[in-house]
Amino acid sequence: MPDSPPSEPEATARPPQPPPGIPLSFSRGCIFQPTAHEAAREAAAAAAAAAVVVGGIDGSAVDDSEDLPDDDVDEAKETSSYGARRGSGSGSAGGGANGGGKYARIREILPFAFHPNVRPLSISDLESCVVLENAAFENPEHRCSREKFEYRLLTCPELSMGLFCTIVPAKAQGFEIDTFETAHPAETGRDDGSRSVLVAHIVATKSHDTRVTDESMDYPRDFRTNKNKHSSLGHQEGGKTVCIHSLAVHPKLHGCHLGKLILKAYLQQLKNADIAERCSLICQDYLIPFYERFGFECLGESSASFGGGGWYDMTLQIQELPPYHVRVAGGWRRV
């Protein structure tokens, strides 16, 4: 979650229509054309959205090369020249190392090819989640604690998602990221020391409430010993609302559109899995436009007091999302 207090909310929330840059295949209605003031807010939101604690859902594994609703992952993967720095003159489908395209910044940052891998998290990713969370949120009150991560990854790991990239030490050329130390080997049998490194995550639980509450963000302290798992705190297996509690992108990769990439994959898998009616979260006022791009609706000030309060409720009706697309021979097909 962001450290600064929220600004005054707008008198009325805009309908959940995306500004330019979000394809119509992902959100219904006409594309929203922001005013100059709103455009400035949205630019700030995009920059800050790389680390924001919220409340919502996830589903199961996502094949990011087949199931994303637009070309985000393809563009990210078509970067054999990712290792080329700005000024090298080499090009790619994503705009080349000289800039252009949504992923130009990541080509500037990484001295090696970026091959994103999206998958559910598991308890084996616990330490990486803690390291990423601590790096993403400067304010300790806005971080998910290690014990909360342990509870959520043990209780409902299918409601989590991680974005990973493979790093080979010999090709890193001095690039360092602290989640490398907690990462697992990329593949068995490889002797190059490569690891699958966590760069972004989404962690969530289910709730019977339609909005994120302090109870849904909490957890039973006896979760390790209570086998009955009956508690009013934390994950509610029969709940119809998925509450996203943490969406974080490592600060070294801020501004690289990875928050957008993982959230789109997450919402898509949520719809395909058909395991809940809605996805809800809380955020600061200046992040409202960011989530509206994905179809979330602002319901006003939140009653949640986590991290000092000052949040706004956001919710999205999952089945009202438009059809997604899958890759088939010769192109894409709506499903």
PDB file of C-alpha atoms in Angstrom, residues 44-195:
ATOM      1  CA  ALA A  44       0.720   9.101 -11.097  1.00  0.00           C
ATOM      2  CA  ALA A  45      -1.417   6.046 -10.467  1.00  0.00           C
ATOM      3  CA  ALA A  46       0.428   3.998 -13.054  1.00  0.00           C
ATOM      4  CA  ALA A  47       3.768   4.897 -11.481  1.00  0.00           C
ATOM      5  CA  ALA A  48       2.583   4.112  -7.959  1.00  0.00           C
ATOM      6  CA  ALA A  49       0.635   0.974  -8.842  1.00  0.00           C
ATOM      7  CA  ALA A  50       3.805  -1.052  -8.935  1.00  0.00           C
ATOM      8  CA  ALA A  51       3.430  -1.458  -5.160  1.00  0.00           C
ATOM      9  CA  VAL A  52      -0.070  -1.305  -3.743  1.00  0.00           C
ATOM     10  CA  VAL A  53      -1.855  -3.402  -1.142  1.00  0.00           C
ATOM     11  CA  VAL A  54      -5.473  -4.045  -1.990  1.00  0.00           C
ATOM     12  CA  GLY A  55      -8.206  -6.724  -1.559  1.00  0.00           C
ATOM     13  CA  GLY A  56      -9.362  -9.311  -4.316  1.00  0.00           C
ATOM     14  CA  ILE A  57      -8.992 -12.794  -6.098  1.00  0.00           C
ATOM     15  CA  ASP A  58      -6.995 -15.119  -8.240  1.00  0.00           C
ATOM     16  CA  GLY A  59      -7.592 -18.489  -9.706  1.00  0.00           C
ATOM     17  CA  SER A  60      -5.163 -21.219 -10.725  1.00  0.00           C
ATOM     18  CA  ALA A  61      -2.267 -21.550 -13.145  1.00  0.00           C
ATOM     19  CA  VAL A  62      -2.188 -19.260 -16.184  1.00  0.00           C
ATOM     20  CA  ASP A  63      -0.310 -19.979 -19.389  1.00  0.00           C
ATOM     21  CA  ASP A  64       0.718 -16.422 -20.062  1.00  0.00           C
ATOM     22  CA  SER A  65       1.735 -17.084 -23.655  1.00  0.00           C
ATOM     23  CA  GLU A  66      -1.693 -18.396 -24.623  1.00  0.00           C
ATOM     24  CA  ASP A  67      -4.317 -16.803 -22.453  1.00  0.00           C
ATOM     25  CA  LEU A  68      -3.620 -13.110 -22.013  1.00  0.00           C
ATOM     26  CA  PRO A  69      -6.348 -11.010 -23.645  1.00  0.00           C
ATOM     27  CA  ASP A  70      -3.926  -8.955 -25.734  1.00  0.00           C
ATOM     28  CA  ASP A  71      -0.303  -8.943 -26.852  1.00  0.00           C
ATOM     29  CA  ASP A  72       1.346  -8.022 -23.544  1.00  0.00           C
ATOM     30  CA  VAL A  73       3.224 -11.263 -22.981  1.00  0.00           C
ATOM     31  CA  ASP A  74       4.029 -11.721 -26.657  1.00  0.00           C
ATOM     32  CA  GLU A  75       5.557  -8.260 -26.761  1.00  0.00           C
ATOM     33  CA  ALA A  76       7.504  -8.949 -23.596  1.00  0.00           C
ATOM     34  CA  LYS A  77       8.809 -12.233 -24.950  1.00  0.00           C
ATOM     35  CA  GLU A  78       9.722 -10.953 -28.415  1.00  0.00           C
ATOM     36  CA  THR A  79      12.831  -9.389 -26.996  1.00  0.00           C
ATOM     37  CA  SER A  80      15.822 -11.458 -27.949  1.00  0.00           C
ATOM     38  CA  SER A  81      17.616  -8.120 -27.935  1.00  0.00           C
ATOM     39  CA  TYR A  82      16.608  -7.300 -24.363  1.00  0.00           C
ATOM     40  CA  GLY A  83      20.273  -7.413 -23.466  1.00  0.00           C
ATOM     41  CA  ALA A  84      21.018  -4.550 -25.846  1.00  0.00           C
ATOM     42  CA  ARG A  85      20.999  -1.212 -24.077  1.00  0.00           C
ATOM     43  CA  ARG A  86      19.596   2.084 -25.320  1.00  0.00           C
ATOM     44  CA  GLY A  87      21.732   3.346 -28.160  1.00  0.00           C
ATOM     45  CA  SER A  88      22.797  -0.066 -29.429  1.00  0.00           C
ATOM     46  CA  GLY A  89      20.639   0.301 -32.536  1.00  0.00           C
ATOM     47  CA  SER A  90      19.169  -3.209 -32.373  1.00  0.00           C
ATOM     48  CA  GLY A  91      15.434  -3.569 -32.706  1.00  0.00           C
ATOM     49  CA  SER A  92      12.593  -5.875 -31.707  1.00  0.00           C
ATOM     50  CA  ALA A  93       8.847  -6.242 -32.068  1.00  0.00           C
ATOM     51  CA  GLY A  94       8.453  -4.403 -28.825  1.00  0.00           C
ATOM     52  CA  GLY A  95      10.144  -1.270 -30.085  1.00  0.00           C
ATOM     53  CA  GLY A  96      13.837  -2.105 -29.949  1.00  0.00           C
ATOM     54  CA  ALA A  97      16.474  -1.129 -27.452  1.00  0.00           C
ATOM     55  CA  ASN A  98      16.214   2.457 -28.561  1.00  0.00           C
ATOM     56  CA  GLY A  99      12.819   2.836 -26.967  1.00  0.00           C
ATOM     57  CA  GLY A 100       9.272   2.547 -28.223  1.00  0.00           C
ATOM     58  CA  GLY A 101       6.723  -0.013 -27.170  1.00  0.00           C
ATOM     59  CA  LYS A 102       5.376  -0.708 -23.720  1.00  0.00           C
ATOM     60  CA  TYR A 103       8.412  -2.708 -22.646  1.00  0.00           C
ATOM     61  CA  ALA A 104      11.171  -0.311 -23.678  1.00  0.00           C
ATOM     62  CA  ARG A 105      11.964   0.445 -20.035  1.00  0.00           C
ATOM     63  CA  ILE A 106      12.551  -3.168 -19.105  1.00  0.00           C
ATOM     64  CA  ARG A 107      15.015  -3.439 -21.981  1.00  0.00           C
ATOM     65  CA  GLU A 108      16.891  -0.532 -20.453  1.00  0.00           C
ATOM     66  CA  ILE A 109      16.951  -2.153 -17.016  1.00  0.00           C
ATOM     67  CA  LEU A 110      17.715  -5.807 -17.742  1.00  0.00           C
ATOM     68  CA  PRO A 111      20.968  -6.813 -19.453  1.00  0.00           C
ATOM     69  CA  PHE A 112      19.469 -10.197 -20.425  1.00  0.00           C
ATOM     70  CA  ALA A 113      16.396 -11.570 -22.192  1.00  0.00           C
ATOM     71  CA  PHE A 114      13.175 -11.261 -20.172  1.00  0.00           C
ATOM     72  CA  HIS A 115      10.957 -14.345 -20.402  1.00  0.00           C
ATOM     73  CA  PRO A 116       7.990 -13.895 -18.021  1.00  0.00           C
ATOM     74  CA  ASN A 117       6.426 -16.921 -16.349  1.00  0.00           C
ATOM     75  CA  VAL A 118       3.107 -16.595 -14.509  1.00  0.00           C
ATOM     76  CA  ARG A 119       2.061 -19.305 -12.053  1.00  0.00           C
ATOM     77  CA  PRO A 120       0.286 -19.761  -8.710  1.00  0.00           C
ATOM     78  CA  LEU A 121       2.415 -19.257  -5.639  1.00  0.00           C
ATOM     79  CA  SER A 122       3.020 -22.006  -3.092  1.00  0.00           C
ATOM     80  CA  ILE A 123       4.385 -22.193   0.420  1.00  0.00           C
ATOM     81  CA  SER A 124       7.824 -22.780  -1.126  1.00  0.00           C
ATOM     82  CA  ASP A 125       7.674 -19.166  -2.358  1.00  0.00           C
ATOM     83  CA  LEU A 126       7.147 -17.785   1.153  1.00  0.00           C
ATOM     84  CA  GLU A 127      10.566 -16.197   1.615  1.00  0.00           C
ATOM     85  CA  SER A 128      10.525 -14.605  -1.838  1.00  0.00           C
ATOM     86  CA  CYS A 129       7.093 -13.087  -1.142  1.00  0.00           C
ATOM     87  CA  VAL A 130       8.353 -11.598   2.115  1.00  0.00           C
ATOM     88  CA  VAL A 131      11.443 -10.119   0.454  1.00  0.00           C
ATOM     89  CA  LEU A 132       9.396  -8.681  -2.423  1.00  0.00           C
ATOM     90  CA  GLU A 133       6.771  -7.209  -0.090  1.00  0.00           C
ATOM     91  CA  ASN A 134       9.396  -5.538   2.091  1.00  0.00           C
ATOM     92  CA  ALA A 135      11.082  -4.051  -0.971  1.00  0.00           C
ATOM     93  CA  ALA A 136       7.824  -2.822  -2.498  1.00  0.00           C
ATOM     94  CA  PHE A 137       6.321  -1.138   0.574  1.00  0.00           C
ATOM     95  CA  GLU A 138       8.477   1.315   2.470  1.00  0.00           C
ATOM     96  CA  ASN A 139       5.888   1.734   5.230  1.00  0.00           C
ATOM     97  CA  PRO A 140       5.992  -1.387   7.466  1.00  0.00           C
ATOM     98  CA  GLU A 141       2.330  -0.857   8.405  1.00  0.00           C
ATOM     99  CA  HIS A 142       1.349  -1.426   4.785  1.00  0.00           C
ATOM    100  CA  ARG A 143       3.189  -4.728   4.404  1.00  0.00           C
ATOM    101  CA  CYS A 144       1.772  -8.198   4.647  1.00  0.00           C
ATOM    102  CA  SER A 145       3.586  -9.940   7.503  1.00  0.00           C
ATOM    103  CA  ARG A 146       5.514 -13.170   7.069  1.00  0.00           C
ATOM    104  CA  GLU A 147       2.946 -15.020   9.194  1.00  0.00           C
ATOM    105  CA  LYS A 148       0.062 -13.724   7.045  1.00  0.00           C
ATOM    106  CA  PHE A 149       1.864 -14.886   3.923  1.00  0.00           C
ATOM    107  CA  GLU A 150       2.400 -18.288   5.515  1.00  0.00           C
ATOM    108  CA  TYR A 151      -1.300 -18.534   6.419  1.00  0.00           C
ATOM    109  CA  ARG A 152      -2.528 -17.508   2.967  1.00  0.00           C
ATOM    110  CA  LEU A 153      -0.068 -19.674   1.029  1.00  0.00           C
ATOM    111  CA  LEU A 154      -0.951 -22.696   3.177  1.00  0.00           C
ATOM    112  CA  THR A 155      -4.711 -22.109   3.232  1.00  0.00           C
ATOM    113  CA  CYS A 156      -5.556 -20.878  -0.273  1.00  0.00           C
ATOM    114  CA  PRO A 157      -2.465 -20.867  -2.526  1.00  0.00           C
ATOM    115  CA  GLU A 158      -4.736 -21.154  -5.581  1.00  0.00           C
ATOM    116  CA  LEU A 159      -5.802 -17.553  -4.915  1.00  0.00           C
ATOM    117  CA  SER A 160      -2.274 -16.265  -5.426  1.00  0.00           C
ATOM    118  CA  MET A 161      -0.180 -15.557  -8.481  1.00  0.00           C
ATOM    119  CA  GLY A 162       3.492 -14.861  -9.066  1.00  0.00           C
ATOM    120  CA  LEU A 163       5.313 -13.338 -12.025  1.00  0.00           C
ATOM    121  CA  PHE A 164       8.786 -14.841 -12.402  1.00  0.00           C
ATOM    122  CA  CYS A 165      11.730 -14.408 -14.729  1.00  0.00           C
ATOM    123  CA  THR A 166      14.767 -16.630 -15.186  1.00  0.00           C
ATOM    124  CA  ILE A 167      18.110 -15.112 -14.254  1.00  0.00           C
ATOM    125  CA  VAL A 168      21.412 -16.762 -15.168  1.00  0.00           C
ATOM    126  CA  PRO A 169      24.176 -15.297 -12.966  1.00  0.00           C
ATOM    127  CA  ALA A 170      26.738 -15.355 -15.776  1.00  0.00           C
ATOM    128  CA  LYS A 171      24.438 -13.244 -17.969  1.00  0.00           C
ATOM    129  CA  ALA A 172      23.249 -10.839 -15.283  1.00  0.00           C
ATOM    130  CA  GLN A 173      26.136  -8.413 -15.973  1.00  0.00           C
ATOM    131  CA  GLY A 174      25.947  -6.907 -12.519  1.00  0.00           C
ATOM    132  CA  PHE A 175      22.148  -6.665 -12.314  1.00  0.00           C
ATOM    133  CA  GLU A 176      21.077  -7.522  -8.772  1.00  0.00           C
ATOM    134  CA  ILE A 177      17.635  -8.106  -7.268  1.00  0.00           C
ATOM    135  CA  ASP A 178      17.150  -9.268  -3.701  1.00  0.00           C
ATOM    136  CA  THR A 179      14.557 -11.943  -4.559  1.00  0.00           C
ATOM    137  CA  PHE A 180      17.323 -13.833  -6.388  1.00  0.00           C
ATOM    138  CA  GLU A 181      18.742 -15.037  -3.081  1.00  0.00           C
ATOM    139  CA  THR A 182      15.432 -16.705  -2.112  1.00  0.00           C
ATOM    140  CA  ALA A 183      14.644 -18.046  -5.604  1.00  0.00           C
ATOM    141  CA  HIS A 184      14.584 -21.700  -6.616  1.00  0.00           C
ATOM    142  CA  PRO A 185      16.556 -23.274  -9.479  1.00  0.00           C
ATOM    143  CA  ALA A 186      14.890 -22.608 -12.826  1.00  0.00           C
ATOM    144  CA  GLU A 187      15.107 -26.238 -13.928  1.00  0.00           C
ATOM    145  CA  THR A 188      16.584 -29.409 -12.563  1.00  0.00           C
ATOM    146  CA  GLY A 189      19.767 -30.543 -14.219  1.00  0.00           C
ATOM    147  CA  ARG A 190      20.964 -27.093 -15.282  1.00  0.00           C
ATOM    148  CA  ASP A 191      24.487 -26.312 -14.170  1.00  0.00           C
ATOM    149  CA  ASP A 192      24.489 -22.586 -14.982  1.00  0.00           C
ATOM    150  CA  GLY A 193      23.022 -21.569 -11.614  1.00  0.00           C
ATOM    151  CA  SER A 194      19.896 -20.099 -13.209  1.00  0.00           C
ATOM    152  CA  ARG A 195      16.988 -19.327 -10.901  1.00  0.00           C
TER     153      ARG A 195
END
